[in-house]
Coordinates of C-alpha atoms in Angstrom, one line a residue:
Chain D
M139 CA 45.0 90.5 56.0
S140 CA 46.0 87.7 58.4
E141 CA 49.4 87.2 59.5
W142 CA 51.3 85.9 62.0
F143 CA 53.6 87.9 64.5
T144 CA 56.9 86.1 65.4
E145 CA 58.4 86.4 69.4
K146 CA 61.8 84.8 69.4
H147 CA 62.3 83.5 73.0
T148 CA 65.9 82.2 72.0
D149 CA 67.9 81.4 68.8
F150 CA 66.2 77.9 69.0
A151 CA 62.4 78.6 70.3
K152 CA 59.6 80.9 69.5
F153 CA 56.0 81.8 69.5
L154 CA 53.7 83.1 66.8
I155 CA 50.3 84.6 67.5
K156 CA 48.1 85.3 64.6
T157 CA 47.1 89.2 63.9
K158 CA 44.0 90.5 62.6
E159 CA 45.4 93.8 62.1
N160 CA 48.1 96.1 63.1
V161 CA 46.8 98.2 64.8
F162 CA 49.4 100.5 65.8
S163 CA 53.6 100.9 65.0
G164 CA 55.7 103.5 65.6
E165 CA 59.2 104.2 66.4
S166 CA 60.1 106.5 68.5
E167 CA 63.7 107.9 69.9
F168 CA 64.1 104.6 72.4
Q169 CA 62.0 101.3 71.0
K170 CA 59.6 100.0 68.5
I171 CA 56.3 100.1 69.3
D172 CA 53.6 98.1 67.5
I173 CA 49.9 97.3 68.7
F174 CA 48.4 94.3 66.6
D175 CA 44.8 92.8 67.2
T176 CA 44.4 89.0 67.8
Q177 CA 42.4 86.0 68.2
E178 CA 44.1 84.7 71.0
F179 CA 45.1 87.2 73.1
G180 CA 42.7 90.8 72.3
K181 CA 45.6 93.6 71.7
I182 CA 48.7 93.0 72.2
L183 CA 51.2 96.0 72.9
V184 CA 54.4 94.9 71.2
I185 CA 57.9 96.6 72.3
D186 CA 61.4 95.7 70.3
G187 CA 59.6 92.3 68.8
F188 CA 58.9 91.3 72.6
V189 CA 55.0 90.8 73.8
N190 CA 54.9 93.6 76.7
V191 CA 51.2 93.4 77.4
T192 CA 47.7 91.3 75.8
E193 CA 44.3 92.3 76.9
K194 CA 44.2 88.3 77.5
D195 CA 46.3 88.0 80.6
E196 CA 47.7 91.6 81.6
F197 CA 45.3 91.2 84.5
I198 CA 48.0 88.5 85.8
Y199 CA 51.2 90.8 85.7
H200 CA 49.3 93.7 86.8
D201 CA 47.5 91.8 90.1
M202 CA 50.9 90.5 91.1
I203 CA 53.2 93.7 90.4
T204 CA 50.4 96.2 92.9
H205 CA 48.8 94.2 95.3
V206 CA 51.3 91.5 96.8
P207 CA 52.9 94.7 98.0
M208 CA 50.0 96.8 98.8
A209 CA 48.6 93.8 101.1
T210 CA 51.8 93.2 102.6
N211 CA 51.2 97.3 103.5
P212 CA 47.7 98.3 102.9
D213 CA 48.4 101.4 104.4
I214 CA 51.3 102.6 101.5
K215 CA 50.2 106.5 100.5
K216 CA 52.8 107.3 97.9
V217 CA 53.6 105.3 95.1
L218 CA 56.6 106.0 92.5
V219 CA 55.8 103.6 89.4
I220 CA 59.1 103.8 86.6
G221 CA 57.7 103.1 83.2
G222 CA 54.6 101.0 83.2
G223 CA 53.9 103.5 80.0
D224 CA 50.5 100.8 79.1
G225 CA 48.8 101.8 82.5
G226 CA 48.0 98.7 84.3
T227 CA 50.0 99.3 87.3
V228 CA 48.4 102.8 87.8
R229 CA 44.8 101.6 87.2
E230 CA 45.6 98.9 89.6
L231 CA 47.2 101.3 92.4
T232 CA 44.1 103.7 91.9
R233 CA 41.7 100.8 93.2
Y234 CA 42.5 101.7 96.6
K235 CA 41.5 104.5 98.5
E236 CA 43.9 104.9 100.8
I237 CA 46.7 105.8 98.2
E238 CA 47.2 109.7 98.0
K239 CA 49.4 110.4 95.4
I240 CA 51.2 108.1 92.5
V241 CA 54.0 109.8 90.3
M242 CA 54.7 107.4 87.4
V243 CA 58.0 108.3 85.3
E244 CA 57.8 106.7 81.9
I245 CA 61.1 107.3 79.5
D246 CA 58.6 106.8 76.5
S247 CA 55.7 109.2 75.8
M248 CA 55.0 106.6 72.4
V249 CA 54.1 104.0 74.2
V250 CA 51.9 106.3 76.5
E251 CA 49.9 107.7 73.7
A252 CA 49.5 104.7 72.1
A253 CA 48.3 103.2 75.0
K254 CA 45.6 105.9 75.6
K255 CA 44.5 105.2 72.0
Y256 CA 44.2 101.9 71.3
L257 CA 44.7 100.3 75.1
P258 CA 41.8 101.6 77.2
L259 CA 41.9 98.2 79.5
T260 CA 45.1 99.5 80.9
S261 CA 45.4 103.1 80.8
E262 CA 41.9 104.1 81.6
K263 CA 42.9 105.6 84.8
L264 CA 46.2 107.5 83.6
D265 CA 43.9 110.5 84.1
D266 CA 42.8 109.7 87.8
S267 CA 43.6 113.0 89.9
R268 CA 45.8 111.3 92.1
V269 CA 48.3 110.6 89.0
T270 CA 51.3 112.7 88.0
L271 CA 52.6 111.4 85.1
L272 CA 56.1 112.5 84.1
I273 CA 57.7 111.7 80.9
D274 CA 60.9 111.6 81.9
D275 CA 64.2 108.9 82.8
G276 CA 63.3 107.7 85.7
I277 CA 67.0 107.0 86.6
K278 CA 67.4 110.8 86.5
Y279 CA 64.2 111.3 88.2
V280 CA 65.1 109.3 91.7
K281 CA 68.5 110.6 91.4
Q282 CA 67.3 113.9 92.1
T283 CA 63.7 114.2 93.3
D284 CA 63.5 115.0 97.2
E285 CA 60.4 113.0 97.4
I286 CA 59.7 110.2 99.8
F287 CA 57.5 107.2 98.8
D288 CA 56.2 104.4 100.7
L289 CA 56.6 101.8 97.3
I290 CA 58.8 102.0 94.6
I291 CA 57.2 99.5 91.6
I292 CA 59.6 99.1 88.5
D293 CA 57.7 98.4 85.6
S294 CA 60.2 98.2 83.1
T295 CA 60.9 96.1 79.7
D296 CA 63.5 93.6 79.9
P297 CA 67.5 94.8 80.3
I298 CA 67.8 96.3 77.2
G299 CA 67.8 99.5 75.3
P300 CA 65.7 101.9 77.8
G301 CA 65.5 99.4 80.1
E302 CA 69.1 98.4 80.9
G303 CA 69.7 101.2 83.4
L304 CA 66.6 99.8 85.6
F305 CA 68.7 97.4 86.4
S306 CA 71.6 98.8 87.9
Q307 CA 73.4 99.0 91.3
D308 CA 73.0 102.6 91.4
F309 CA 69.4 103.0 90.3
Y310 CA 68.3 100.8 92.8
N311 CA 70.9 102.2 95.3
D312 CA 68.9 105.7 94.4
C313 CA 65.4 104.2 95.0
Y314 CA 66.4 103.1 98.2
K315 CA 67.5 106.4 99.3
R316 CA 63.5 107.4 98.2
L317 CA 61.9 105.1 100.4
S318 CA 60.4 105.5 103.7
D319 CA 61.4 103.9 106.8
D320 CA 59.2 100.9 105.8
G321 CA 59.4 100.8 102.5
I322 CA 58.9 98.2 99.8
M323 CA 60.3 98.1 96.0
V324 CA 59.0 95.4 93.6
N325 CA 60.7 94.9 90.2
Q326 CA 60.6 93.1 87.3
N327 CA 62.8 90.3 87.9
E328 CA 62.9 88.3 85.1
S329 CA 62.7 84.4 84.8
P330 CA 64.6 81.4 85.4
Y331 CA 63.8 79.5 82.4
Y332 CA 65.6 80.5 79.1
E333 CA 69.2 81.3 79.6
D334 CA 69.2 85.2 78.9
T335 CA 66.1 86.0 81.4
A336 CA 67.6 83.7 84.3
M337 CA 70.8 85.7 83.7
E338 CA 69.2 88.8 84.4
M339 CA 67.3 87.3 86.8
K340 CA 70.4 86.7 88.9
R341 CA 72.1 89.8 88.6
A342 CA 68.8 91.7 89.8
S343 CA 67.9 89.6 92.4
A344 CA 71.7 89.9 93.8
K345 CA 72.3 93.4 93.3
L346 CA 68.3 94.1 95.6
A347 CA 69.9 91.6 98.0
A348 CA 72.9 93.6 98.6
T349 CA 71.1 97.0 98.9
F350 CA 67.8 95.8 101.0
P351 CA 67.6 93.9 104.1
L352 CA 64.9 91.9 102.8
M353 CA 64.9 90.7 99.4
K354 CA 62.7 87.8 98.1
V355 CA 61.2 86.3 94.5
Y356 CA 57.9 85.9 93.5
Q357 CA 56.7 83.8 90.4
F358 CA 53.1 83.9 89.0
H359 CA 52.3 81.8 85.7
M360 CA 52.4 84.4 82.5
P361 CA 51.4 82.7 79.7
S362 CA 52.2 85.4 77.2
Y363 CA 56.1 85.6 78.0
P364 CA 58.5 83.5 77.2
S365 CA 58.4 80.1 79.4
G366 CA 54.8 81.2 81.0
H367 CA 57.1 81.6 84.4
W368 CA 57.8 84.8 85.8
L369 CA 58.9 86.7 88.8
F370 CA 59.0 90.1 90.5
G371 CA 61.7 91.0 93.5
F372 CA 59.9 91.9 96.5
A373 CA 62.6 94.5 98.7
S374 CA 61.7 96.2 101.3
K375 CA 63.5 98.1 104.4
K376 CA 60.6 96.2 107.2
Y377 CA 58.1 94.2 106.2
D378 CA 58.7 90.5 105.4
P379 CA 55.8 89.9 102.2
V380 CA 54.8 86.3 104.2
K381 CA 55.3 86.8 107.9
D382 CA 53.8 90.8 107.4
L383 CA 50.7 90.1 105.3
K384 CA 47.8 92.0 106.0
K385 CA 45.3 89.5 105.2
E386 CA 42.1 90.6 107.1
Q387 CA 43.0 94.5 106.6
W388 CA 43.6 93.9 102.6
E389 CA 40.4 91.2 102.2
A390 CA 38.3 94.1 104.2
L391 CA 38.9 96.7 101.4
G392 CA 36.7 94.5 99.0
I393 CA 39.2 94.7 95.6
Q394 CA 37.7 92.1 93.4
T395 CA 40.6 90.2 91.6
Q396 CA 41.3 88.1 88.8
Y397 CA 44.3 86.5 89.7
Y398 CA 45.6 87.7 92.7
N399 CA 44.2 86.3 96.1
T400 CA 45.8 86.0 99.7
D401 CA 46.2 82.7 99.6
L402 CA 48.2 82.8 96.4
H403 CA 50.3 85.8 98.3
V404 CA 51.5 83.4 100.3
G405 CA 51.9 80.5 97.7
C406 CA 53.8 82.4 94.7
F407 CA 57.0 82.8 97.4
M408 CA 57.0 78.9 97.4
L409 CA 59.9 78.4 94.8
P410 CA 61.0 75.6 92.4
T411 CA 64.0 74.2 94.0
Y412 CA 66.0 75.2 90.7
V413 CA 64.8 78.6 91.1
K414 CA 66.2 79.0 94.7
E415 CA 69.5 77.4 93.8
M416 CA 69.9 79.5 91.0
L417 CA 69.2 82.9 93.0
K418 CA 71.3 81.6 95.8
G419 CA 74.2 80.8 93.1
N420 CA 74.8 77.4 93.1
R421 CA 73.1 76.6 89.9
E422 CA 74.2 78.2 86.6
R423 CA 70.7 77.2 84.8
I424 CA 68.4 74.8 84.5
Chain L
M94 CA 69.3 69.3 58.2
S95 CA 68.0 71.9 60.5
E96 CA 63.9 72.5 60.8
W97 CA 61.4 73.7 63.0
F98 CA 58.9 71.6 65.1
T99 CA 55.9 73.2 65.0
E100 CA 53.2 72.8 67.7
K101 CA 49.5 74.6 67.0
H102 CA 48.8 76.1 70.7
T103 CA 45.5 77.0 69.2
D104 CA 44.1 78.1 66.0
F105 CA 45.5 81.2 66.6
A106 CA 48.8 80.4 68.3
K107 CA 51.8 78.3 67.7
F108 CA 55.2 77.4 69.1
L109 CA 58.1 76.4 67.6
I110 CA 61.3 74.5 68.3
K111 CA 64.2 74.1 65.9
T112 CA 65.4 70.5 65.3
K113 CA 68.5 69.0 65.2
E114 CA 67.3 65.6 64.1
N115 CA 64.3 63.5 63.4
V116 CA 65.9 60.8 65.9
F117 CA 62.6 58.4 65.7
S118 CA 59.3 58.6 63.6
G119 CA 56.7 56.1 64.3
E120 CA 52.9 55.6 63.3
S121 CA 51.1 52.9 66.1
E122 CA 47.8 51.9 65.9
F123 CA 47.0 54.6 68.9
Q124 CA 49.0 57.5 67.3
K125 CA 52.3 58.9 66.2
I126 CA 55.3 59.0 67.9
D127 CA 58.2 61.4 66.7
I128 CA 61.5 61.8 69.0
F129 CA 63.8 65.2 67.8
D130 CA 66.6 66.2 69.3
T131 CA 67.2 69.8 69.7
Q132 CA 69.5 72.7 71.1
E133 CA 66.9 74.5 73.7
F134 CA 64.9 71.2 75.1
G135 CA 66.9 68.3 74.3
K136 CA 65.6 65.6 72.8
I137 CA 62.0 65.8 72.7
L138 CA 59.4 63.1 73.0
V139 CA 56.1 64.2 70.4
I140 CA 53.2 62.2 70.6
D141 CA 50.5 63.3 67.7
G142 CA 52.3 66.6 67.3
F143 CA 52.2 67.5 71.2
V144 CA 55.2 67.4 72.9
N145 CA 55.0 65.4 76.3
V146 CA 58.9 65.4 77.1
T147 CA 61.5 67.0 77.3
E148 CA 65.0 66.3 78.1
K149 CA 64.9 70.2 79.4
D150 CA 61.9 70.1 81.9
E151 CA 60.7 66.6 82.4
F152 CA 61.8 66.8 85.6
I153 CA 59.0 69.5 86.7
Y154 CA 56.6 67.5 85.7
H155 CA 57.9 64.1 87.2
D156 CA 58.9 66.0 90.5
M157 CA 55.1 67.0 90.8
I158 CA 53.2 64.0 89.6
T159 CA 54.5 61.9 92.5
H160 CA 56.2 63.6 95.2
V161 CA 53.4 65.6 95.6
P162 CA 51.6 62.3 96.6
M163 CA 54.3 60.4 98.2
A164 CA 54.9 63.8 100.6
T165 CA 51.6 63.7 101.7
N166 CA 51.5 59.7 102.8
P167 CA 55.0 58.9 102.9
D168 CA 53.8 55.3 103.9
I169 CA 52.6 54.4 100.5
K170 CA 53.6 50.6 99.4
K171 CA 51.7 49.7 96.1
V172 CA 51.2 52.1 92.9
L173 CA 49.8 51.8 89.8
V174 CA 50.8 54.1 86.7
I175 CA 48.4 54.4 84.3
G176 CA 50.4 55.5 81.2
G177 CA 53.6 57.2 81.5
G178 CA 55.2 55.5 78.6
D179 CA 58.3 57.6 78.9
G180 CA 59.1 56.0 82.8
G181 CA 59.9 59.3 84.3
T182 CA 56.9 58.7 86.7
V183 CA 58.5 54.9 87.4
R184 CA 61.8 56.5 87.9
E185 CA 60.3 59.5 90.1
L186 CA 58.7 56.3 92.4
T187 CA 61.7 54.0 92.3
R188 CA 63.6 56.5 94.5
Y189 CA 61.4 55.4 97.5
K190 CA 62.9 52.5 98.9
E191 CA 59.7 52.5 101.1
I192 CA 57.6 51.3 97.7
E193 CA 57.7 47.6 97.0
K194 CA 55.6 47.2 94.0
I195 CA 55.1 49.8 90.9
V196 CA 52.5 48.0 88.6
M197 CA 52.6 50.2 85.4
V198 CA 50.1 49.8 82.6
E199 CA 50.7 51.7 79.4
I200 CA 48.9 51.0 76.0
D201 CA 51.2 51.8 73.7
S202 CA 54.4 49.4 72.7
M203 CA 55.9 51.5 70.6
V204 CA 56.0 54.6 73.3
V205 CA 57.8 52.6 75.9
E206 CA 60.4 50.9 73.5
A207 CA 61.2 54.7 71.6
A208 CA 61.9 55.8 75.2
K209 CA 64.0 53.0 75.7
K210 CA 66.2 53.3 73.0
Y211 CA 66.1 57.5 72.7
L212 CA 65.3 58.6 76.0
P213 CA 67.2 56.7 79.1
L214 CA 66.6 59.8 81.4
T215 CA 62.9 58.9 81.4
S216 CA 63.3 55.1 81.5
E217 CA 66.3 54.2 83.2
K218 CA 64.4 52.7 85.9
L219 CA 61.7 50.6 83.6
D220 CA 63.3 47.3 84.6
D221 CA 63.6 47.7 88.5
S222 CA 63.1 44.5 90.3
R223 CA 59.6 46.1 91.9
V224 CA 58.0 47.3 88.2
T225 CA 55.5 45.0 86.4
L226 CA 55.2 46.4 83.3
L227 CA 52.0 45.6 81.6
I228 CA 51.7 46.3 77.7
D229 CA 47.4 46.9 78.4
D230 CA 44.5 49.2 77.9
G231 CA 44.5 50.7 81.6
I232 CA 40.7 51.5 81.8
K233 CA 40.4 47.2 81.5
Y234 CA 43.1 46.8 83.9
V235 CA 41.2 48.5 86.5
K236 CA 38.1 46.9 85.8
Q237 CA 39.4 43.9 85.9
T238 CA 42.0 43.5 88.7
D239 CA 41.8 42.5 92.2
E240 CA 44.7 44.6 93.4
I241 CA 44.5 47.1 95.4
F242 CA 46.8 49.9 95.7
D243 CA 48.0 53.0 97.9
L244 CA 48.3 55.0 95.1
I245 CA 47.1 55.3 91.4
I246 CA 49.0 58.0 89.1
I247 CA 47.2 59.1 86.0
D248 CA 49.8 60.2 83.8
S249 CA 47.7 60.1 80.8
T250 CA 48.0 62.3 77.4
D251 CA 45.6 64.5 76.3
P252 CA 41.9 63.4 76.3
I253 CA 41.8 63.0 72.2
G254 CA 42.8 59.5 71.1
P255 CA 44.1 56.9 73.4
G256 CA 44.2 59.3 76.8
E257 CA 40.3 59.9 76.2
G258 CA 39.0 57.5 78.4
L259 CA 41.2 57.9 81.1
F260 CA 39.2 61.1 81.5
S261 CA 35.9 59.2 82.0
Q262 CA 33.6 59.1 85.2
D263 CA 33.3 55.3 85.0
F264 CA 37.1 55.0 84.7
Y265 CA 37.6 57.2 87.7
N266 CA 34.7 54.8 89.8
D267 CA 37.0 51.8 88.5
C268 CA 39.8 53.6 90.1
Y269 CA 38.1 54.1 93.3
K270 CA 37.4 50.3 94.0
R271 CA 41.0 49.8 93.4
L272 CA 42.6 52.1 96.2
S273 CA 43.0 51.4 99.8
D274 CA 40.8 53.1 102.6
D275 CA 43.6 55.7 102.6
G276 CA 44.2 55.8 99.0
I277 CA 45.6 58.7 96.9
M278 CA 45.0 59.8 93.1
V279 CA 46.6 62.0 91.1
N280 CA 45.6 62.8 87.1
Q281 CA 46.8 64.7 84.5
N282 CA 44.4 67.6 84.6
E283 CA 45.3 70.0 82.1
S284 CA 45.4 73.4 81.9
P285 CA 43.7 76.6 82.4
Y286 CA 44.5 79.0 79.9
Y287 CA 43.4 77.8 76.6
E288 CA 39.8 77.1 75.5
D289 CA 39.9 73.2 74.9
T290 CA 42.5 72.6 78.0
A291 CA 40.2 74.8 80.2
M292 CA 37.2 72.4 79.3
E293 CA 38.9 69.2 80.1
M294 CA 40.3 70.8 83.1
K295 CA 37.2 71.8 84.4
R296 CA 35.4 67.9 83.3
A297 CA 37.7 66.1 84.7
S298 CA 38.0 68.5 88.3
A299 CA 34.1 67.9 88.2
K300 CA 33.6 64.0 88.0
L301 CA 36.8 63.8 90.3
A302 CA 34.9 65.5 93.0
A303 CA 32.0 63.9 92.3
T304 CA 33.7 60.6 93.2
F305 CA 36.1 61.3 95.8
P306 CA 35.5 62.9 99.4
L307 CA 38.6 64.6 98.6
M308 CA 39.5 66.6 95.7
K309 CA 42.1 69.4 95.3
V310 CA 44.1 71.2 91.9
Y311 CA 47.4 72.0 92.1
Q312 CA 49.6 74.0 89.8
F313 CA 53.1 74.1 88.1
H314 CA 55.2 76.2 85.8
M315 CA 55.5 73.3 82.8
P316 CA 57.3 76.0 80.0
S317 CA 57.1 73.1 77.5
Y318 CA 53.7 72.7 77.5
P319 CA 51.0 75.2 76.1
S320 CA 51.1 78.3 78.2
G321 CA 53.3 76.9 80.6
H322 CA 50.6 77.0 83.3
W323 CA 49.7 73.1 84.0
L324 CA 47.4 71.6 86.4
F325 CA 47.4 68.2 88.6
G326 CA 44.6 66.8 90.4
F327 CA 44.9 65.6 93.7
A328 CA 41.8 62.8 94.5
S329 CA 41.9 61.2 97.9
K330 CA 39.8 58.7 100.5
K331 CA 41.5 60.1 103.6
Y332 CA 44.2 63.1 103.1
D333 CA 44.4 66.6 102.5
P334 CA 47.9 67.3 100.6
V335 CA 48.5 70.3 102.6
K336 CA 47.0 69.4 105.7
D337 CA 48.4 65.8 105.7
L338 CA 51.9 66.8 104.4
K339 CA 54.7 64.8 106.4
K340 CA 56.8 67.3 105.8
E341 CA 59.8 65.9 108.2
Q342 CA 59.2 62.2 107.2
W343 CA 59.6 63.2 103.9
E344 CA 62.3 65.1 103.8
A345 CA 64.2 62.4 106.4
L346 CA 64.4 60.5 103.2
G347 CA 67.0 62.6 101.7
I348 CA 65.3 62.6 97.7
Q349 CA 67.2 65.5 96.0
T350 CA 65.0 67.0 93.8
Q351 CA 65.5 70.1 91.5
Y352 CA 61.8 71.6 91.2
Y353 CA 59.5 70.1 94.3
N354 CA 60.0 71.0 97.7
T355 CA 57.8 71.0 101.3
D356 CA 57.3 74.7 100.5
L357 CA 56.0 74.4 97.1
H358 CA 54.1 71.8 98.2
V359 CA 51.6 74.0 100.1
G360 CA 52.2 76.7 97.7
C361 CA 51.1 74.8 94.4
F362 CA 47.7 73.9 95.8
M363 CA 47.6 78.1 96.1
L364 CA 45.4 78.9 92.9
P365 CA 44.7 82.2 91.1
T366 CA 41.3 83.5 91.4
Y367 CA 40.2 83.0 88.1
V368 CA 41.1 78.9 88.3
K369 CA 39.6 78.4 91.1
E370 CA 35.9 80.1 89.8
M371 CA 36.7 78.4 86.5
L372 CA 36.7 75.0 88.8
K373 CA 33.8 75.8 91.1
G374 CA 32.0 76.3 87.6
N375 CA 31.6 80.5 88.0
R376 CA 33.5 81.2 85.4
E377 CA 33.9 80.1 81.4
R378 CA 37.1 81.0 80.7
I379 CA 40.1 83.4 81.4

């Protein structure tokens, strides 16, 4: 049976992916989770109707969410991942021998279980001995824990449903407190192109800029996401991701990547004028 | 009447755009031309079923095809545009007072006439006094003309139908001969993400690298094109687009742009590893 999965980008634009098989479907207390096998993208993880992960291009997202902060400070030892249930972010982090501890707090056990069963490509390192996987609310976790981290990665879904609180000022404040003096936070920062995601991009960036001494946005080409133009936020107590890039130190680690490289690290912070204007609050939309 | 225009990205992925009105449809001796009015993208020009121009994001494409070479050498005086029937490339070029002559050679008069009538946003400067518009075969034109240009822009459709010869070695050789000693050529260089365009990207880049002393590829976010990840080629007899960027000289011109800026100029040449590997011939596909 071959059908088409439809993702609604806006009321007026949609993307259709031909599916070979509906590998998994479930409804947790938080969200609807589907995994389809497809010809074009391999297996795809869909949450509440939106593509979260595809086997074809997940490496782009996971490269950019981990290696940009890690090449800014390769001495990072303790990392907190909020969300990221598919495991791809943790997989990339485990490639750093220098990282001693990774705490991952994912609210939805069904995402983790489905990924472990059907997406070994991303989930394969969730059982690394340095990883502590907590099925819990990330917002509650950062409010209650005493632990201090060198890096916090907010690998969230869009700010609808369980992802919503992960875009709040209160949560960002709590994260700030849980970071070491040279701590870095990276967050899924939405996209400038369509109206809804652009609004979230502006909101999240403004809140982060109000919380951290340094906040920059970086971009990457993520074809399986709406518009293909996606952003992460880089918020930091000390390091500037471009000026403080440890090019030689990172390259000496010998980590092979398919998307990230240290030239791109610099290039990805060079944003289009319209995006810069939107981030400054001088422009409403494209 | 509201319907959906469907663009086939591959056999297994398609993009649907809701239309308000079919503004124009015609079939020339070369191709099928449609213009739709849409909610999300404004008016869109569709050639043989592929989105060529949208009012929403044409500025991205036209910024990147003109300002990257112009900021590398702001002293460019004579420009040849092959294709570009919608007029957007010429519009951006006419913003440079220093440019004395623009020859545009478009094979299909129907594209130009439709753009003049329904897409004033892109076509408005086609009647600039410095512009000579020839309805002719660009391949034949560069073979026969004696003119010498400082910049040639190949603003072509995909290498199917009339665009095909604009990706040939013979045509690139002829362009080389028509360029001044410090001449630059920029071409529409396809996309790395889907198999068909990736093959054309590799072919075109290899041919240009064999023809010119310097050939680099640069990328931009073009959401209305398949995958949103698009490339132009920069081939040159003398200038390196990054090392020879005339940042101050270009900025002193005071040209306001919505996508291009001189930081992005440098950043857009920083390519993902997988794209670099494909361009080197070390990798078949993503």
